[in-house]
């Protein structure tokens, strides 16, 4: 290896994170005081910019897009960020409120910070994350490096198969909007004593939301859509995870993905006790359980199941080769996930404006999506549903093809389009 080779910003970040993570693991009570100068290091800012750019995203309240920054010159933009932070002149702008329509007619609020705020939040996250990672529990999977939803699903399946007969399916009402900022800051301060980092985090919490020209501030919640939000949300609920390990481990096994969590218990009695403990800890965090969506699910008869992270979980009878009957936990994609896949395919192929596109263009667009769905949702128990969805994709292509060819009926195009799609390399879910 060439000893003179310059290290990349990405490698520098990894080295720094390893050092911080190691120091935090070595001493669980250590509070870190010299972090702020690392946030405005140019290599950290370059890596933060690379990640923000890869995530894409729209402009914030200042109207500046990622491509505007590229035109202005990435280096100039990052030097500005560096100077603002170094001289203590950086002040975040409010988050731009944007609504996405939901199927039930309601709207999901999204927050879009400015590109500058996203980059500086990312740089801060790169420095803070390894310290808190060393404190996070095995039960937590959401928005963490080297952890995934698939890992959470696997843990639940194993817990259910280890005589897990009762599940508490927990729903926290408006979690991200109701985090108590003072309590969150106290939890951050348990590991970080650098006043300038704490001031940065507080500024983001208080930046507020701009809607129809008016800025609304709240002393509850984390910055909507902020890069640092998932880390702050995990720091807050890590308090729950730790107390659960201490007092609830005997009742059941916890699996948490961000604000979605389930506890798998062996008996109905354990499930009842677990439910009470969950409520008590959530009260301490000033969080409310959704009265309808939070429920105890009895798995023992195989009549009930629960949805978690896009998969339905249910115990069903199976037989060994010797004819012995036992119950095993099966997972298949939820009805909601199925509908979402259909929606995505329809939104692409149904509009009249899509008729001028070629089959190859559609296949190119569909293939990465199909591959992603297959990777996530495919299980031995999802096969029937996956085959149906494959049929739906071909049906949608047939409808598109018939319209393109100005045929009045699409049914007659099914065979032709099936052959053509396979020739074009269309992937399948099954």
Short mmCIF file of C-alpha atoms in Angstrom, two decimals:
data_model
loop_
_atom_site.label_atom_id
_atom_site.label_comp_id
_atom_site.label_asym_id
_atom_site.label_seq_id
_atom_site.Cartn_x
_atom_site.Cartn_y
_atom_site.Cartn_z
CA UNK A 1 0.00 0.00 0.00
CA UNK A 2 1.24 3.49 -0.85
CA UNK A 3 2.21 5.22 2.42
CA UNK A 4 1.90 8.63 0.72
CA UNK A 5 -1.68 8.07 -0.43
CA UNK A 6 -3.99 10.79 0.83
CA UNK A 7 -6.98 9.58 2.83
CA UNK A 8 -10.46 10.50 1.58
CA UNK A 9 -12.96 12.50 3.69
CA UNK A 10 -14.98 9.27 4.02
CA UNK A 11 -11.97 7.41 5.48
CA UNK A 12 -11.20 10.32 7.83
CA UNK A 13 -14.78 10.26 9.11
CA UNK A 14 -14.58 6.50 9.69
CA UNK A 15 -11.33 6.91 11.65
CA UNK A 16 -12.80 9.69 13.80
CA UNK A 17 -15.99 7.69 14.41
CA UNK A 18 -14.01 4.61 15.44
CA UNK A 19 -11.97 6.69 17.93
CA UNK A 20 -15.07 8.34 19.43
CA UNK A 21 -17.01 5.06 19.55
CA UNK A 22 -14.10 3.26 21.23
CA UNK A 23 -13.68 6.04 23.84
CA UNK A 24 -17.43 6.01 24.59
CA UNK A 25 -17.46 2.21 25.01
CA UNK A 26 -14.38 2.26 27.26
CA UNK A 27 -16.02 4.64 29.71
CA UNK A 28 -19.82 4.60 29.90
CA UNK A 29 -19.84 7.70 32.12
CA UNK A 30 -17.52 9.82 30.00
CA UNK A 31 -18.87 13.17 28.80
CA UNK A 32 -17.27 14.53 25.62
CA UNK A 33 -16.26 18.19 25.67
CA UNK A 34 -14.12 18.87 22.56
CA UNK A 35 -16.39 18.03 19.62
CA UNK A 36 -17.50 21.31 18.04
CA UNK A 37 -14.22 21.95 16.18
CA UNK A 38 -14.61 18.54 14.53
CA UNK A 39 -18.02 19.50 13.10
CA UNK A 40 -16.54 22.31 10.98
CA UNK A 41 -13.49 20.36 9.84
CA UNK A 42 -13.46 20.55 6.02
CA UNK A 43 -13.17 16.77 5.54
CA UNK A 44 -16.22 16.22 7.79
CA UNK A 45 -18.18 18.87 5.87
CA UNK A 46 -17.21 17.28 2.53
CA UNK A 47 -18.47 13.87 3.71
CA UNK A 48 -21.65 15.49 5.10
CA UNK A 49 -22.23 17.18 1.72
CA UNK A 50 -21.67 13.88 -0.14
CA UNK A 51 -24.32 12.16 1.98
CA UNK A 52 -26.85 14.99 1.77
CA UNK A 53 -26.43 15.12 -2.01
CA UNK A 54 -26.92 11.33 -2.26
CA UNK A 55 -30.21 11.66 -0.31
CA UNK A 56 -31.44 14.26 -2.85
CA UNK A 57 -34.40 16.29 -1.50
CA UNK A 58 -35.95 19.69 -2.29
CA UNK A 59 -35.14 23.24 -1.31
CA UNK A 60 -35.96 24.65 2.12
CA UNK A 61 -37.43 28.08 2.97
CA UNK A 62 -34.57 29.91 1.19
CA UNK A 63 -35.46 28.22 -2.14
CA UNK A 64 -31.88 27.03 -2.70
CA UNK A 65 -31.55 23.56 -4.23
CA UNK A 66 -28.67 21.08 -4.28
CA UNK A 67 -27.94 21.99 -7.92
CA UNK A 68 -27.79 25.69 -6.93
CA UNK A 69 -25.00 24.79 -4.51
CA UNK A 70 -23.22 22.82 -7.21
CA UNK A 71 -23.44 25.79 -9.61
CA UNK A 72 -22.21 28.18 -6.94
CA UNK A 73 -19.31 25.78 -6.31
CA UNK A 74 -19.34 23.07 -3.66
CA UNK A 75 -16.06 24.22 -2.15
CA UNK A 76 -17.28 27.83 -1.79
CA UNK A 77 -20.50 26.62 -0.16
CA UNK A 78 -18.64 24.35 2.30
CA UNK A 79 -16.12 27.08 3.15
CA UNK A 80 -19.08 29.33 4.02
CA UNK A 81 -20.47 26.60 6.33
CA UNK A 82 -17.00 26.23 7.87
CA UNK A 83 -16.68 29.99 8.54
CA UNK A 84 -20.21 30.36 9.95
CA UNK A 85 -19.62 27.52 12.41
CA UNK A 86 -16.08 28.53 13.34
CA UNK A 87 -17.09 32.13 14.05
CA UNK A 88 -20.30 31.16 15.85
CA UNK A 89 -22.45 32.99 13.27
CA UNK A 90 -24.48 29.97 12.14
CA UNK A 91 -28.24 30.19 12.78
CA UNK A 92 -30.60 27.57 11.33
CA UNK A 93 -33.63 28.66 9.35
CA UNK A 94 -37.16 27.37 9.98
CA UNK A 95 -38.16 24.13 8.32
CA UNK A 96 -40.41 24.41 5.24
CA UNK A 97 -43.70 22.58 5.80
CA UNK A 98 -44.84 20.40 2.92
CA UNK A 99 -47.85 18.06 2.84
CA UNK A 100 -48.11 14.70 1.10
CA UNK A 101 -51.65 13.39 0.45
CA UNK A 102 -52.47 10.07 2.16
CA UNK A 103 -54.90 7.42 0.88
CA UNK A 104 -57.51 8.21 3.55
CA UNK A 105 -57.75 11.80 2.29
CA UNK A 106 -55.64 13.19 5.13
CA UNK A 107 -52.25 14.78 4.58
CA UNK A 108 -48.90 13.72 6.01
CA UNK A 109 -46.81 16.74 7.10
CA UNK A 110 -43.17 16.76 6.01
CA UNK A 111 -40.49 19.20 7.05
CA UNK A 112 -37.76 20.28 4.63
CA UNK A 113 -34.76 22.08 6.15
CA UNK A 114 -32.51 24.20 3.93
CA UNK A 115 -29.57 22.50 2.18
CA UNK A 116 -27.13 24.36 4.48
CA UNK A 117 -28.99 23.17 7.61
CA UNK A 118 -29.05 19.60 6.26
CA UNK A 119 -25.28 19.61 5.66
CA UNK A 120 -24.45 21.08 9.10
CA UNK A 121 -26.87 18.67 10.79
CA UNK A 122 -25.23 15.78 8.93
CA UNK A 123 -21.74 16.92 10.03
CA UNK A 124 -22.95 17.11 13.64
CA UNK A 125 -24.60 13.70 13.37
CA UNK A 126 -21.35 12.16 12.04
CA UNK A 127 -19.59 13.38 15.20
CA UNK A 128 -22.35 12.62 17.75
CA UNK A 129 -23.60 9.27 16.44
CA UNK A 130 -20.68 6.97 17.41
CA UNK A 131 -20.81 8.24 21.03
CA UNK A 132 -24.50 7.37 21.45
CA UNK A 133 -24.23 4.19 19.36
CA UNK A 134 -22.14 2.69 22.16
CA UNK A 135 -25.11 3.20 24.56
CA UNK A 136 -27.90 1.94 22.28
CA UNK A 137 -29.42 -1.45 23.05
CA UNK A 138 -29.54 -4.68 21.03
CA UNK A 139 -33.33 -4.29 20.79
CA UNK A 140 -33.10 -1.08 18.69
CA UNK A 141 -32.84 -1.30 14.88
CA UNK A 142 -34.15 1.92 13.29
CA UNK A 143 -31.87 4.52 11.67
CA UNK A 144 -28.71 2.94 13.01
CA UNK A 145 -25.54 2.06 11.09
CA UNK A 146 -25.27 -1.62 10.13
CA UNK A 147 -28.80 -2.34 11.44
CA UNK A 148 -31.95 -2.77 9.39
CA UNK A 149 -35.66 -3.49 9.36
CA UNK A 150 -34.82 -7.03 8.15
CA UNK A 151 -32.81 -7.56 11.36
CA UNK A 152 -35.79 -6.40 13.45
CA UNK A 153 -38.15 -8.78 11.58
CA UNK A 154 -35.76 -11.68 12.12
CA UNK A 155 -35.53 -10.96 15.86
CA UNK A 156 -39.34 -10.89 16.15
CA UNK A 157 -39.78 -14.14 14.22
CA UNK A 158 -37.28 -15.92 16.50
CA UNK A 159 -38.87 -14.46 19.65
CA UNK A 160 -42.34 -15.63 18.51
CA UNK A 161 -40.98 -19.11 17.77
CA UNK A 162 -39.47 -19.31 21.28
CA UNK A 163 -42.92 -19.88 22.84
CA UNK A 164 -43.91 -16.27 22.17
CA UNK A 165 -47.68 -16.37 22.50
CA UNK A 166 -48.67 -12.82 23.35
CA UNK A 167 -47.49 -9.68 21.57
CA UNK A 168 -47.91 -6.08 22.61
CA UNK A 169 -48.12 -4.06 19.42
CA UNK A 170 -47.27 -0.51 20.56
CA UNK A 171 -48.21 2.70 18.79
CA UNK A 172 -46.95 6.01 20.23
CA UNK A 173 -49.25 8.92 19.38
CA UNK A 174 -47.45 11.58 17.30
CA UNK A 175 -44.04 10.55 18.62
CA UNK A 176 -41.76 12.97 16.73
CA UNK A 177 -44.07 15.93 17.54
CA UNK A 178 -44.32 15.19 21.26
CA UNK A 179 -40.74 14.60 22.41
CA UNK A 180 -40.10 16.77 25.48
CA UNK A 181 -37.16 18.94 24.39
CA UNK A 182 -35.90 19.61 27.93
CA UNK A 183 -35.79 15.91 28.76
CA UNK A 184 -34.13 15.18 25.42
CA UNK A 185 -31.43 17.79 26.11
CA UNK A 186 -30.77 16.22 29.53
CA UNK A 187 -30.26 12.84 27.84
CA UNK A 188 -27.88 14.41 25.29
CA UNK A 189 -25.99 16.14 28.13
CA UNK A 190 -25.37 12.78 29.82
CA UNK A 191 -22.79 12.13 27.09
CA UNK A 192 -21.88 15.55 25.70
CA UNK A 193 -20.65 18.51 27.73
CA UNK A 194 -19.42 20.61 24.78
CA UNK A 195 -21.57 23.73 25.24
CA UNK A 196 -21.37 24.72 21.57
CA UNK A 197 -22.68 21.33 20.37
CA UNK A 198 -25.52 21.51 22.90
CA UNK A 199 -26.32 25.03 21.69
CA UNK A 200 -26.44 23.78 18.08
CA UNK A 201 -28.88 20.98 18.95
CA UNK A 202 -31.06 23.40 20.93
CA UNK A 203 -31.12 25.84 17.99
CA UNK A 204 -32.44 23.09 15.68
CA UNK A 205 -35.09 22.10 18.20
CA UNK A 206 -36.26 25.71 18.41
CA UNK A 207 -35.96 26.67 14.72
CA UNK A 208 -39.67 26.15 14.12
CA UNK A 209 -41.74 25.44 11.02
CA UNK A 210 -42.70 27.90 8.27
CA UNK A 211 -46.16 27.48 6.84
CA UNK A 212 -47.89 30.00 4.55
CA UNK A 213 -45.31 32.63 5.46
CA UNK A 214 -45.72 32.25 9.23
CA UNK A 215 -43.13 30.66 11.54
CA UNK A 216 -44.53 28.43 14.28
CA UNK A 217 -42.27 27.38 17.15
CA UNK A 218 -42.93 24.71 19.73
CA UNK A 219 -41.19 23.47 22.86
CA UNK A 220 -42.16 19.91 21.89
CA UNK A 221 -40.85 17.62 19.15
CA UNK A 222 -37.73 17.23 17.05
CA UNK A 223 -36.99 19.09 13.77
CA UNK A 224 -39.30 17.53 11.18
CA UNK A 225 -37.35 16.00 8.29
CA UNK A 226 -34.07 17.04 9.90
CA UNK A 227 -31.06 14.82 9.24
CA UNK A 228 -30.35 14.75 12.97
CA UNK A 229 -33.97 13.93 13.96
CA UNK A 230 -33.70 10.10 13.84
CA UNK A 231 -30.59 10.18 16.08
CA UNK A 232 -32.31 12.48 18.61
CA UNK A 233 -35.42 10.29 18.50
CA UNK A 234 -33.29 7.21 19.24
CA UNK A 235 -31.51 8.98 22.12
CA UNK A 236 -34.92 9.75 23.65
CA UNK A 237 -36.34 6.23 23.32
CA UNK A 238 -33.05 4.62 24.39
CA UNK A 239 -34.18 5.62 27.90
CA UNK A 240 -37.18 3.34 27.35
CA UNK A 241 -34.95 0.51 26.01
CA UNK A 242 -32.63 0.67 29.04
CA UNK A 243 -35.50 0.66 31.55
CA UNK A 244 -37.12 -2.21 29.66
CA UNK A 245 -33.93 -4.30 29.85
CA UNK A 246 -33.75 -3.55 33.58
CA UNK A 247 -37.36 -4.13 34.60
CA UNK A 248 -39.23 -5.69 31.69
CA UNK A 249 -36.88 -8.39 30.40
CA UNK A 250 -38.61 -11.04 32.51
CA UNK A 251 -41.98 -10.26 30.88
CA UNK A 252 -40.97 -10.30 27.23
CA UNK A 253 -38.51 -9.47 24.46
CA UNK A 254 -38.54 -5.96 23.05
CA UNK A 255 -37.84 -5.08 19.40
CA UNK A 256 -37.88 -1.41 18.43
CA UNK A 257 -37.54 0.30 15.05
CA UNK A 258 -37.59 4.08 15.64
CA UNK A 259 -41.01 4.73 17.24
CA UNK A 260 -42.47 1.35 16.20
CA UNK A 261 -42.07 -1.33 18.84
CA UNK A 262 -43.37 -4.74 19.82
CA UNK A 263 -42.83 -6.89 22.92
CA UNK A 264 -43.16 -10.66 22.54
CA UNK A 265 -44.30 -12.44 25.74
CA UNK A 266 -44.77 -16.12 26.64
CA UNK A 267 -48.08 -15.88 28.53
CA UNK A 268 -51.16 -13.64 28.69
CA UNK A 269 -50.22 -12.75 32.29
CA UNK A 270 -46.75 -11.59 31.18
CA UNK A 271 -48.32 -9.58 28.34
CA UNK A 272 -50.66 -7.78 30.78
CA UNK A 273 -47.77 -6.91 33.10
CA UNK A 274 -45.62 -5.81 30.17
CA UNK A 275 -48.41 -3.51 28.93
CA UNK A 276 -48.60 -1.77 32.32
CA UNK A 277 -44.81 -1.31 32.47
CA UNK A 278 -44.72 0.11 28.92
CA UNK A 279 -47.38 2.65 29.89
CA UNK A 280 -45.50 3.64 33.06
CA UNK A 281 -42.18 4.23 31.25
CA UNK A 282 -43.92 6.15 28.44
CA UNK A 283 -45.59 8.40 31.05
CA UNK A 284 -42.13 9.25 32.40
CA UNK A 285 -41.14 10.27 28.88
CA UNK A 286 -44.40 12.24 28.60
CA UNK A 287 -45.51 10.13 25.64
CA UNK A 288 -49.00 8.74 25.04
CA UNK A 289 -49.90 5.29 23.73
CA UNK A 290 -52.52 5.26 20.97
CA UNK A 291 -55.63 3.85 22.75
CA UNK A 292 -56.87 1.87 19.71
CA UNK A 293 -53.70 0.98 17.82
CA UNK A 294 -51.81 -0.23 20.92
CA UNK A 295 -53.09 -3.73 21.65
CA UNK A 296 -52.27 -7.16 23.02
CA UNK A 297 -52.37 -9.79 20.26
CA UNK A 298 -52.89 -13.45 21.17
CA UNK A 299 -50.84 -15.62 18.82
CA UNK A 300 -51.57 -18.97 20.47
CA UNK A 301 -54.62 -19.95 18.40
CA UNK A 302 -53.31 -18.72 15.04
CA UNK A 303 -56.46 -16.62 14.55
CA UNK A 304 -54.78 -13.29 15.29
CA UNK A 305 -51.68 -11.67 13.88
CA UNK A 306 -50.05 -8.26 13.82
CA UNK A 307 -48.41 -5.95 11.26
CA UNK A 308 -44.92 -4.60 11.85
CA UNK A 309 -42.56 -2.90 9.36
CA UNK A 310 -44.65 -3.84 6.32
CA UNK A 311 -44.92 -7.54 7.24
CA UNK A 312 -47.82 -9.46 8.76
CA UNK A 313 -46.82 -11.93 11.51
CA UNK A 314 -48.97 -14.91 12.41
CA UNK A 315 -48.54 -18.33 13.96
CA UNK A 316 -49.73 -21.21 11.82
CA UNK A 317 -49.73 -24.99 12.12
CA UNK A 318 -46.96 -26.93 10.44
CA UNK A 319 -45.99 -30.61 10.42
CA UNK A 320 -42.64 -32.34 10.84
CA UNK A 321 -41.68 -35.14 8.44
CA UNK A 322 -42.90 -37.57 11.13
CA UNK A 323 -46.34 -35.96 11.20
CA UNK A 324 -45.92 -34.08 14.48
CA UNK A 325 -47.86 -30.82 14.55
CA UNK A 326 -46.22 -27.61 15.77
CA UNK A 327 -46.81 -23.86 15.40
CA UNK A 328 -44.39 -21.66 13.49
CA UNK A 329 -44.34 -17.90 12.86
CA UNK A 330 -44.99 -16.94 9.30
CA UNK A 331 -44.33 -13.50 7.81
CA UNK A 332 -45.80 -12.12 4.61
CA UNK A 333 -46.28 -8.64 3.22
CA UNK A 334 -49.18 -6.66 4.67
CA UNK A 335 -52.22 -5.61 2.69
CA UNK A 336 -51.04 -2.01 3.01
CA UNK A 337 -47.64 -2.91 1.46
CA UNK A 338 -49.42 -4.77 -1.37
CA UNK A 339 -51.62 -1.75 -2.10
CA UNK A 340 -48.59 0.55 -2.07
CA UNK A 341 -46.79 -1.61 -4.66
CA UNK A 342 -49.88 -1.58 -6.91
CA UNK A 343 -50.12 2.19 -6.49
CA UNK A 344 -46.48 2.79 -7.50
CA UNK A 345 -46.88 0.61 -10.63
CA UNK A 346 -50.18 2.26 -11.59
CA UNK A 347 -48.81 5.80 -11.06
CA UNK A 348 -46.04 4.97 -13.50
CA UNK A 349 -47.99 3.14 -16.24
CA UNK A 350 -51.53 4.58 -16.18
CA UNK A 351 -51.05 8.31 -17.04
CA UNK A 352 -51.59 9.21 -20.72
CA UNK A 353 -48.26 11.05 -20.66
CA UNK A 354 -46.48 7.70 -20.21
CA UNK A 355 -47.70 6.26 -23.56
CA UNK A 356 -44.86 7.78 -25.58
CA UNK A 357 -42.27 5.91 -23.48
CA UNK A 358 -40.83 2.66 -24.79
CA UNK A 359 -41.18 -0.72 -23.08
CA UNK A 360 -37.43 -0.68 -22.40
CA UNK A 361 -37.76 2.63 -20.54
CA UNK A 362 -40.55 1.24 -18.35
CA UNK A 363 -38.63 -1.97 -17.66
CA UNK A 364 -35.55 0.08 -16.74
CA UNK A 365 -37.63 2.09 -14.28
CA UNK A 366 -39.51 -0.92 -12.83
CA UNK A 367 -36.56 -3.32 -12.37
CA UNK A 368 -34.80 -1.61 -9.44
CA UNK A 369 -38.19 -1.21 -7.72
CA UNK A 370 -39.10 -4.89 -8.26
CA UNK A 371 -35.66 -5.97 -7.02
CA UNK A 372 -36.04 -3.83 -3.88
CA UNK A 373 -39.53 -5.20 -3.12
CA UNK A 374 -38.36 -8.76 -3.67
CA UNK A 375 -35.34 -8.30 -1.40
CA UNK A 376 -37.50 -6.96 1.41
CA UNK A 377 -40.86 -8.75 1.18
CA UNK A 378 -39.99 -12.17 -0.21
CA UNK A 379 -40.48 -15.06 2.24
CA UNK A 380 -41.65 -18.63 1.72
CA UNK A 381 -45.09 -17.45 2.90
CA UNK A 382 -45.30 -14.39 0.59
CA UNK A 383 -45.18 -16.41 -2.63
CA UNK A 384 -48.90 -16.38 -3.43
CA UNK A 385 -49.12 -12.62 -2.92
CA UNK A 386 -45.93 -12.02 -4.91
CA UNK A 387 -47.26 -14.08 -7.85
CA UNK A 388 -50.45 -11.97 -7.81
CA UNK A 389 -48.41 -8.77 -7.87
CA UNK A 390 -46.34 -10.08 -10.80
CA UNK A 391 -49.64 -10.66 -12.61
CA UNK A 392 -50.75 -7.12 -11.76
CA UNK A 393 -47.53 -5.62 -13.19
CA UNK A 394 -48.08 -7.52 -16.48
CA UNK A 395 -51.73 -6.48 -16.54
CA UNK A 396 -50.73 -2.81 -16.13
CA UNK A 397 -48.14 -3.18 -18.92
CA UNK A 398 -50.82 -4.77 -21.15
CA UNK A 399 -53.18 -1.84 -20.50
CA UNK A 400 -50.37 0.63 -21.26
CA UNK A 401 -49.42 -1.28 -24.46
CA UNK A 402 -53.03 -1.47 -25.71
CA UNK A 403 -53.46 2.31 -25.22
CA UNK A 404 -50.12 2.95 -26.97
CA UNK A 405 -51.24 0.81 -29.92
CA UNK A 406 -54.74 2.37 -29.78
CA UNK A 407 -56.45 -0.96 -29.22
CA UNK A 408 -59.85 -0.88 -27.58
CA UNK A 409 -59.25 -4.01 -25.41
CA UNK A 410 -56.17 -4.73 -23.36
CA UNK A 411 -56.86 -8.41 -22.53
CA UNK A 412 -55.70 -9.48 -25.98
CA UNK A 413 -52.30 -7.85 -25.38
CA UNK A 414 -51.44 -9.92 -22.28
CA UNK A 415 -49.65 -12.77 -24.10
CA UNK A 416 -47.76 -10.43 -26.40
CA UNK A 417 -46.64 -8.07 -23.62
CA UNK A 418 -45.66 -11.00 -21.34
CA UNK A 419 -43.34 -12.31 -24.04
CA UNK A 420 -41.95 -8.83 -24.83
CA UNK A 421 -41.43 -7.97 -21.15
CA UNK A 422 -39.47 -11.15 -20.56
CA UNK A 423 -37.39 -10.43 -23.69
CA UNK A 424 -36.72 -6.93 -22.33
CA UNK A 425 -35.42 -8.42 -19.07
CA UNK A 426 -38.32 -7.48 -16.77
CA UNK A 427 -37.60 -8.84 -13.29
CA UNK A 428 -40.21 -10.70 -11.23
CA UNK A 429 -41.12 -10.67 -7.55
CA UNK A 430 -41.33 -14.44 -7.42
#
